[in-house]
Short mmCIF file of C-alpha atoms and ligand atoms in Angstrom, two decimals:
data_model
loop_
_atom_site.label_atom_id
_atom_site.label_comp_id
_atom_site.label_asym_id
_atom_site.label_seq_id
_atom_site.Cartn_x
_atom_site.Cartn_y
_atom_site.Cartn_z
CA UNK A 1 57.47 72.77 83.01
CA UNK A 2 57.03 71.02 79.68
CA UNK A 3 53.28 70.46 79.36
CA UNK A 4 52.32 67.17 77.71
CA UNK A 5 49.05 66.45 79.52
CA UNK A 6 46.34 69.06 80.07
CA UNK A 7 43.28 68.81 82.29
CA UNK A 8 40.23 70.83 81.29
CA UNK A 9 37.39 71.33 83.74
CA UNK A 10 34.08 71.94 82.03
CA UNK A 11 33.14 70.80 78.51
CA UNK A 12 30.89 73.77 77.74
CA UNK A 13 31.35 76.55 75.20
CA UNK A 14 34.93 77.35 76.25
CA UNK A 15 36.04 74.04 77.78
CA UNK A 16 35.31 71.90 74.71
CA UNK A 17 37.22 74.40 72.55
CA UNK A 18 40.22 74.47 74.88
CA UNK A 19 40.27 70.66 74.93
CA UNK A 20 40.05 70.52 71.12
CA UNK A 21 42.86 73.01 70.39
CA UNK A 22 45.08 71.35 73.01
CA UNK A 23 44.57 67.90 71.46
CA UNK A 24 45.07 69.36 67.98
CA UNK A 25 48.46 70.59 69.19
CA UNK A 26 49.45 67.03 70.10
CA UNK A 27 48.79 67.23 73.84
CA UNK A 28 46.98 64.57 75.83
CA UNK A 29 43.80 65.97 77.35
CA UNK A 30 41.60 64.92 80.26
CA UNK A 31 38.22 66.63 79.86
CA UNK A 32 36.13 66.57 83.02
CA UNK A 33 32.43 67.28 83.39
CA UNK A 34 30.04 66.83 86.28
CA UNK A 35 27.86 64.23 84.54
CA UNK A 36 28.05 61.92 81.54
CA UNK A 37 25.30 63.66 79.57
CA UNK A 38 27.04 67.08 79.68
CA UNK A 39 30.36 65.44 78.89
CA UNK A 40 28.89 63.65 75.86
CA UNK A 41 27.47 66.94 74.62
CA UNK A 42 30.89 68.63 74.81
CA UNK A 43 32.72 65.74 73.13
CA UNK A 44 29.92 65.67 70.51
CA UNK A 45 30.69 69.30 69.60
CA UNK A 46 34.36 68.43 69.10
CA UNK A 47 33.43 65.42 66.93
CA UNK A 48 31.13 67.61 64.84
CA UNK A 49 33.79 70.25 64.23
CA UNK A 50 36.43 67.69 63.36
CA UNK A 51 33.93 65.98 61.04
CA UNK A 52 33.26 69.29 59.29
CA UNK A 53 37.00 69.91 58.87
CA UNK A 54 37.39 66.45 57.30
CA UNK A 55 34.43 67.10 54.96
CA UNK A 56 35.98 70.39 53.87
CA UNK A 57 39.26 68.60 53.16
CA UNK A 58 41.08 70.61 55.84
CA UNK A 59 41.90 67.57 57.97
CA UNK A 60 42.62 63.91 57.25
CA UNK A 61 40.27 61.41 58.90
CA UNK A 62 43.27 59.74 60.59
CA UNK A 63 44.31 63.08 62.11
CA UNK A 64 40.75 63.75 63.34
CA UNK A 65 40.75 60.28 64.92
CA UNK A 66 44.12 61.08 66.51
CA UNK A 67 42.75 64.30 68.06
CA UNK A 68 39.74 62.47 69.50
CA UNK A 69 41.97 59.65 70.71
CA UNK A 70 44.02 62.13 72.73
CA UNK A 71 40.93 63.38 74.61
CA UNK A 72 39.93 61.30 77.60
CA UNK A 73 36.47 62.32 78.82
CA UNK A 74 35.74 61.75 82.49
CA UNK A 75 33.42 62.66 85.34
CA UNK A 76 36.07 61.74 87.93
CA UNK A 77 38.36 64.51 89.24
CA UNK A 78 40.85 61.78 90.21
CA UNK A 79 41.73 61.41 86.50
CA UNK A 80 43.33 64.87 86.58
CA UNK A 81 45.99 63.74 89.08
CA UNK A 82 48.92 63.50 86.66
CA UNK A 83 48.13 66.51 84.45
CA UNK A 84 50.92 69.07 84.02
CA UNK A 85 48.46 71.91 83.56
CA UNK A 86 44.83 72.08 84.71
CA UNK A 87 42.56 74.76 83.23
CA UNK A 88 39.14 75.47 84.65
CA UNK A 89 36.34 76.60 82.35
CA UNK A 90 33.35 75.98 84.60
CA UNK A 91 30.48 78.37 85.39
CA UNK A 92 31.59 81.94 86.08
CA UNK A 93 30.81 81.74 89.80
CA UNK A 94 33.61 82.38 92.27
CA UNK A 95 32.17 80.19 95.04
CA UNK A 96 31.84 77.21 92.67
CA UNK A 97 35.35 77.71 91.33
CA UNK A 98 36.88 78.01 94.81
CA UNK A 99 35.05 74.88 95.99
CA UNK A 100 36.34 72.96 92.96
CA UNK A 101 39.96 74.12 93.42
CA UNK A 102 39.86 73.08 97.08
CA UNK A 103 38.97 69.56 95.97
CA UNK A 104 41.52 69.47 93.14
CA UNK A 105 44.35 70.86 95.26
CA UNK A 106 44.58 67.54 97.05
CA UNK A 107 44.39 65.53 93.81
CA UNK A 108 46.58 67.20 91.16
CA UNK A 109 50.30 66.37 91.41
CA UNK A 110 52.82 68.77 92.93
CA UNK A 111 54.53 70.95 90.35
CA UNK A 112 51.47 71.18 88.08
CA UNK A 113 50.27 74.59 86.99
CA UNK A 114 46.67 75.57 87.75
CA UNK A 115 44.83 78.05 85.52
CA UNK A 116 41.49 79.78 85.27
CA UNK A 117 39.79 80.79 82.03
CA UNK A 118 37.75 83.40 83.90
CA UNK A 119 36.64 86.32 81.75
CA UNK A 120 35.98 88.75 84.56
CA UNK A 121 36.86 87.51 88.04
CA UNK A 122 40.19 88.47 89.58
CA UNK A 123 42.62 85.55 89.32
CA UNK A 124 43.95 86.12 92.84
CA UNK A 125 40.63 85.11 94.43
CA UNK A 126 41.02 81.59 93.03
CA UNK A 127 44.80 81.41 93.47
CA UNK A 128 44.50 82.31 97.15
CA UNK A 129 42.01 79.46 97.69
CA UNK A 130 44.67 76.89 96.81
CA UNK A 131 47.74 75.82 98.78
CA UNK A 132 49.93 76.70 95.77
CA UNK A 133 49.11 80.26 94.73
CA UNK A 134 52.58 80.55 93.15
CA UNK A 135 51.53 77.90 90.61
CA UNK A 136 48.31 79.70 89.63
CA UNK A 137 47.78 81.77 86.45
CA UNK A 138 44.97 83.06 84.24
CA UNK A 139 44.60 81.72 80.69
CA UNK A 140 41.82 83.66 78.99
CA UNK A 141 40.65 82.19 75.68
CA UNK A 142 38.12 83.72 73.27
CA UNK A 143 35.01 82.30 71.69
CA UNK A 144 35.16 80.34 69.41
CA UNK A 145 38.43 79.04 70.85
CA UNK A 146 39.15 77.09 67.65
CA UNK A 147 39.06 80.29 65.57
CA UNK A 148 40.14 83.19 67.78
CA UNK A 149 43.92 83.63 67.69
CA UNK A 150 44.37 85.38 71.04
CA UNK A 151 45.25 84.04 74.47
CA UNK A 152 45.63 86.42 77.41
CA UNK A 153 48.08 85.03 79.97
CA UNK A 154 47.53 86.60 83.35
CA UNK A 155 50.03 86.88 86.12
CA UNK A 156 48.53 87.60 89.52
CA UNK A 157 50.44 88.91 92.54
CA UNK A 158 51.29 85.39 93.78
CA UNK A 159 52.27 83.83 90.42
CA UNK A 160 55.82 82.51 90.27
CA UNK A 161 58.10 82.86 87.23
CA UNK A 162 57.99 79.15 86.44
CA UNK A 163 54.17 78.95 86.29
CA UNK A 164 53.97 82.10 84.23
CA UNK A 165 56.55 80.83 81.75
CA UNK A 166 54.58 77.58 81.48
CA UNK A 167 51.46 79.57 80.55
CA UNK A 168 53.29 81.58 77.88
CA UNK A 169 54.87 78.45 76.39
CA UNK A 170 51.56 76.59 76.44
CA UNK A 171 49.93 79.44 74.47
CA UNK A 172 52.74 79.35 71.93
CA UNK A 173 52.40 75.58 71.61
CA UNK A 174 48.71 76.02 70.76
CA UNK A 175 49.72 78.50 68.06
CA UNK A 176 47.93 81.34 69.80
CA UNK A 177 48.96 84.97 69.77
CA UNK A 178 49.90 85.44 73.40
CA UNK A 179 49.55 88.71 75.28
CA UNK A 180 50.55 89.22 78.87
CA UNK A 181 47.86 90.91 80.92
CA UNK A 182 47.79 92.10 84.52
CA UNK A 183 45.25 90.67 86.96
CA UNK A 184 42.85 93.57 86.52
CA UNK A 185 39.19 92.66 86.15
CA UNK A 186 38.34 92.21 82.45
CA UNK A 187 42.06 92.02 81.55
CA UNK A 188 42.72 93.76 78.22
CA UNK A 189 40.04 92.58 75.82
CA UNK A 190 36.93 92.63 78.00
CA UNK A 191 37.98 95.93 79.56
CA UNK A 192 37.66 97.44 76.09
CA UNK A 193 35.11 95.16 74.41
CA UNK A 194 32.42 95.08 77.12
CA UNK A 195 31.99 98.90 77.40
CA UNK A 196 31.86 98.99 73.58
CA UNK A 197 29.00 96.47 73.50
CA UNK A 198 27.20 98.28 76.35
CA UNK A 199 27.62 101.55 74.46
CA UNK A 200 26.01 100.01 71.38
CA UNK A 201 22.95 99.27 73.53
CA UNK A 202 22.97 102.85 74.81
CA UNK A 203 23.25 104.13 71.22
CA UNK A 204 20.16 102.05 70.36
CA UNK A 205 18.35 103.26 73.50
CA UNK A 206 18.92 106.92 72.62
CA UNK A 207 17.84 106.44 69.02
CA UNK A 208 21.19 106.80 67.25
CA UNK A 209 20.39 103.84 65.01
CA UNK A 210 18.41 100.63 64.83
CA UNK A 211 19.89 97.27 65.83
CA UNK A 212 20.55 96.36 62.19
CA UNK A 213 21.91 99.80 61.30
CA UNK A 214 24.37 99.78 64.19
CA UNK A 215 25.52 96.27 63.24
CA UNK A 216 25.89 97.14 59.56
CA UNK A 217 27.73 100.35 60.47
CA UNK A 218 30.34 98.67 62.66
CA UNK A 219 30.91 95.85 60.15
CA UNK A 220 31.26 98.17 57.18
CA UNK A 221 32.76 101.19 58.91
CA UNK A 222 35.16 99.57 61.34
CA UNK A 223 35.70 96.18 59.64
CA UNK A 224 34.47 94.20 62.65
CA UNK A 225 33.55 90.59 61.73
CA UNK A 226 30.25 90.97 63.60
CA UNK A 227 28.28 94.07 64.58
CA UNK A 228 27.90 94.66 68.34
CA UNK A 229 24.36 93.23 68.60
CA UNK A 230 25.28 90.05 66.71
CA UNK A 231 28.30 89.80 69.00
CA UNK A 232 26.17 90.39 72.11
CA UNK A 233 23.88 87.54 71.04
CA UNK A 234 26.93 85.37 70.26
CA UNK A 235 28.64 85.99 73.62
CA UNK A 236 25.30 85.72 75.47
CA UNK A 237 23.41 88.58 77.07
CA UNK A 238 23.49 86.88 80.47
CA UNK A 239 27.26 86.41 80.20
CA UNK A 240 27.78 90.01 79.09
CA UNK A 241 25.63 91.34 81.93
CA UNK A 242 27.46 89.21 84.45
CA UNK A 243 30.87 90.46 83.22
CA UNK A 244 29.59 94.07 83.21
CA UNK A 245 28.27 93.72 86.77
CA UNK A 246 31.58 92.35 88.04
CA UNK A 247 33.53 95.13 86.28
CA UNK A 248 31.16 97.79 87.60
CA UNK A 249 31.52 96.41 91.14
CA UNK A 250 35.29 96.55 90.79
CA UNK A 251 35.76 99.94 89.09
CA UNK A 252 32.53 101.88 89.86
CA UNK A 253 32.73 103.50 86.44
CA UNK A 254 29.48 104.12 84.56
CA UNK A 255 30.91 102.77 81.30
CA UNK A 256 30.77 99.30 82.86
CA UNK A 257 27.15 99.67 84.07
CA UNK A 258 24.62 97.37 82.36
CA UNK A 259 22.02 99.50 80.50
CA UNK A 260 18.36 98.93 81.47
CA UNK A 261 17.60 97.20 78.14
CA UNK A 262 20.23 94.55 78.85
CA UNK A 263 19.03 93.99 82.40
CA UNK A 264 15.42 93.55 81.27
CA UNK A 265 16.26 91.24 78.38
CA UNK A 266 18.26 88.98 80.69
CA UNK A 267 15.39 88.99 83.22
CA UNK A 268 13.06 87.92 80.39
CA UNK A 269 15.32 85.01 79.45
CA UNK A 270 16.43 86.55 76.14
CA UNK A 271 20.02 85.39 76.37
CA UNK A 272 20.93 85.63 72.68
CA UNK A 273 21.67 82.89 70.16
CA UNK A 274 21.76 80.08 72.74
CA UNK A 275 18.18 80.79 73.90
CA UNK A 276 16.84 81.47 70.39
CA UNK A 277 16.23 85.15 71.06
CA UNK A 278 18.30 88.17 71.97
CA UNK A 279 18.59 91.30 69.87
CA UNK A 280 17.77 88.94 66.99
CA UNK A 281 15.21 86.15 66.73
CA UNK A 282 16.84 82.91 65.58
CA UNK A 283 13.69 80.83 65.00
CA UNK A 284 13.60 81.38 61.23
CA UNK A 285 16.07 80.64 58.47
CA UNK A 286 17.88 83.94 59.00
CA UNK A 287 18.23 85.96 62.23
CA UNK A 288 15.73 88.84 62.34
CA UNK A 289 16.31 91.90 64.53
CA UNK A 290 13.62 92.38 67.17
CA UNK A 291 12.99 95.65 68.94
CA UNK A 292 13.35 94.73 72.63
CA UNK A 293 10.50 97.16 73.34
CA UNK A 294 11.79 98.12 76.78
N1 CAA B 301 32.97 77.13 66.83
C1 CAA B 301 34.01 76.68 66.11
N2 CAA B 301 34.28 77.10 64.87
C2 CAA B 301 33.45 78.00 64.34
C3 CAA B 301 32.33 78.52 65.04
C4 CAA B 301 32.11 78.05 66.34
N3 CAA B 301 31.11 78.52 67.09
N4 CAA B 301 31.68 79.41 64.24
C5 CAA B 301 32.36 79.44 63.08
N5 CAA B 301 33.42 78.62 63.14
C6 CAA B 301 34.42 78.38 62.10
C7 CAA B 301 33.82 77.75 60.89
O1 CAA B 301 33.83 76.33 60.98
C8 CAA B 301 34.78 78.22 59.80
O2 CAA B 301 35.95 77.41 59.84
P1 CAA B 301 36.83 77.15 58.53
O3 CAA B 301 37.28 78.51 58.04
O4 CAA B 301 37.98 76.31 59.01
O5 CAA B 301 35.95 76.46 57.56
C9 CAA B 301 35.17 79.63 60.26
O6 CAA B 301 34.86 79.68 61.65
C10 CAA B 301 34.42 80.72 59.56
O7 CAA B 301 33.04 80.47 59.76
P2 CAA B 301 31.89 81.15 58.93
O8 CAA B 301 32.35 81.40 57.52
O9 CAA B 301 30.65 80.37 59.13
O10 CAA B 301 31.62 82.51 59.69
P3 CAA B 301 32.48 83.81 59.82
O11 CAA B 301 33.46 83.99 58.71
O12 CAA B 301 31.52 84.88 60.15
O13 CAA B 301 33.35 83.54 61.15
C11 CAA B 301 33.53 83.90 63.47
C12 CAA B 301 32.75 83.23 62.35
C13 CAA B 301 34.94 83.32 63.52
C14 CAA B 301 32.80 83.58 64.77
C15 CAA B 301 33.61 85.46 63.17
O14 CAA B 301 32.31 85.95 62.91
C16 CAA B 301 34.23 86.24 64.30
O15 CAA B 301 35.44 86.31 64.42
N6 CAA B 301 33.37 86.87 65.12
C17 CAA B 301 33.81 87.65 66.27
C18 CAA B 301 33.96 86.71 67.45
C19 CAA B 301 34.47 87.41 68.66
O16 CAA B 301 34.63 88.63 68.73
N7 CAA B 301 34.75 86.61 69.69
C20 CAA B 301 35.18 87.14 70.98
C21 CAA B 301 34.00 87.15 71.88
S1 CAA B 301 34.39 87.85 73.42
C22 CAA B 301 35.09 86.60 74.28
O17 CAA B 301 35.13 85.46 73.90
C23 CAA B 301 35.66 87.02 75.59
C24 CAA B 301 34.80 86.81 76.74
O18 CAA B 301 35.36 86.58 77.82
C25 CAA B 301 33.35 87.00 76.70
#
């Protein structure tokens, strides 16, 4: 299927990025949120990033206007009816996702491909909730979607060749580096990245190094763009814990178990950058590492 119109469900951290890169690749986009205020926030983020690119001379104003013009914001699921590909990027909650797919199944045209951007749930559990599991794939983007080159395209047991090919071609159209991953919880990247971040917390817990030292070490010694604690705060401690819990449930391997420090910080509401405090405090001009003291 030649995708020319993409539906994106959810205009949050991932959804707004997916909508932006799709529109930047010349595709028409329908971006759906549950209410106008949340939708405006998501579209506002896209406007801000396009504005910055224009300021930096990386994009012409006319091209930025073109990108925005290709994004139709909506709160009505009915507007997704004639999309060729619909990607969900809503809250990482299986019940919510299944409920939403059941509604959309009766709305989106036959022949369209349905995709989930889940970072940790098995794709099959959403595919099986629709009447067209052969048309269902996983498309796992990385944060920030605008900057991260990778797209994992996931084939689950029910996925047909045509839907899978559509996913691979869509990734190529966006200019992403596409890797094929099996429908195994965490796919490739989170299967490796999440235990690494959890291990950084364990290294801190057992006194191997301080938060800053571990971050400096992994930046300078392994050429990572961010140290593990900066990355934990960036991804969100709540998100990381939720992914870890799902992976632990699935595999029962201790490397996926959330360390006590993570569990307590999430319980305290220290979610990372988005809440103003995680392993760093973001209230000042520069982030300052804070000992979680747990
Ligand atoms: N959204 C969009 N663009 C952003 C951004 C954001 N949140 N943050 C930075 N950028 C852009 C900037 O606008 C800038 O763009 P230009 O080069 O076009 O001007 C560019 O990124 C570089 O920005 P900075 O110089 O300010 O910062 P940087 O060089 O440190 O890069 C970064 C920022 C790209 C985020 C980099 O630090 C990085 O790659 N970090 C690692 C991110 C990572 O590992 N992501 C994966 C998370 S795991 C995941 O997503 C999977 C999951 O399921 C949980």
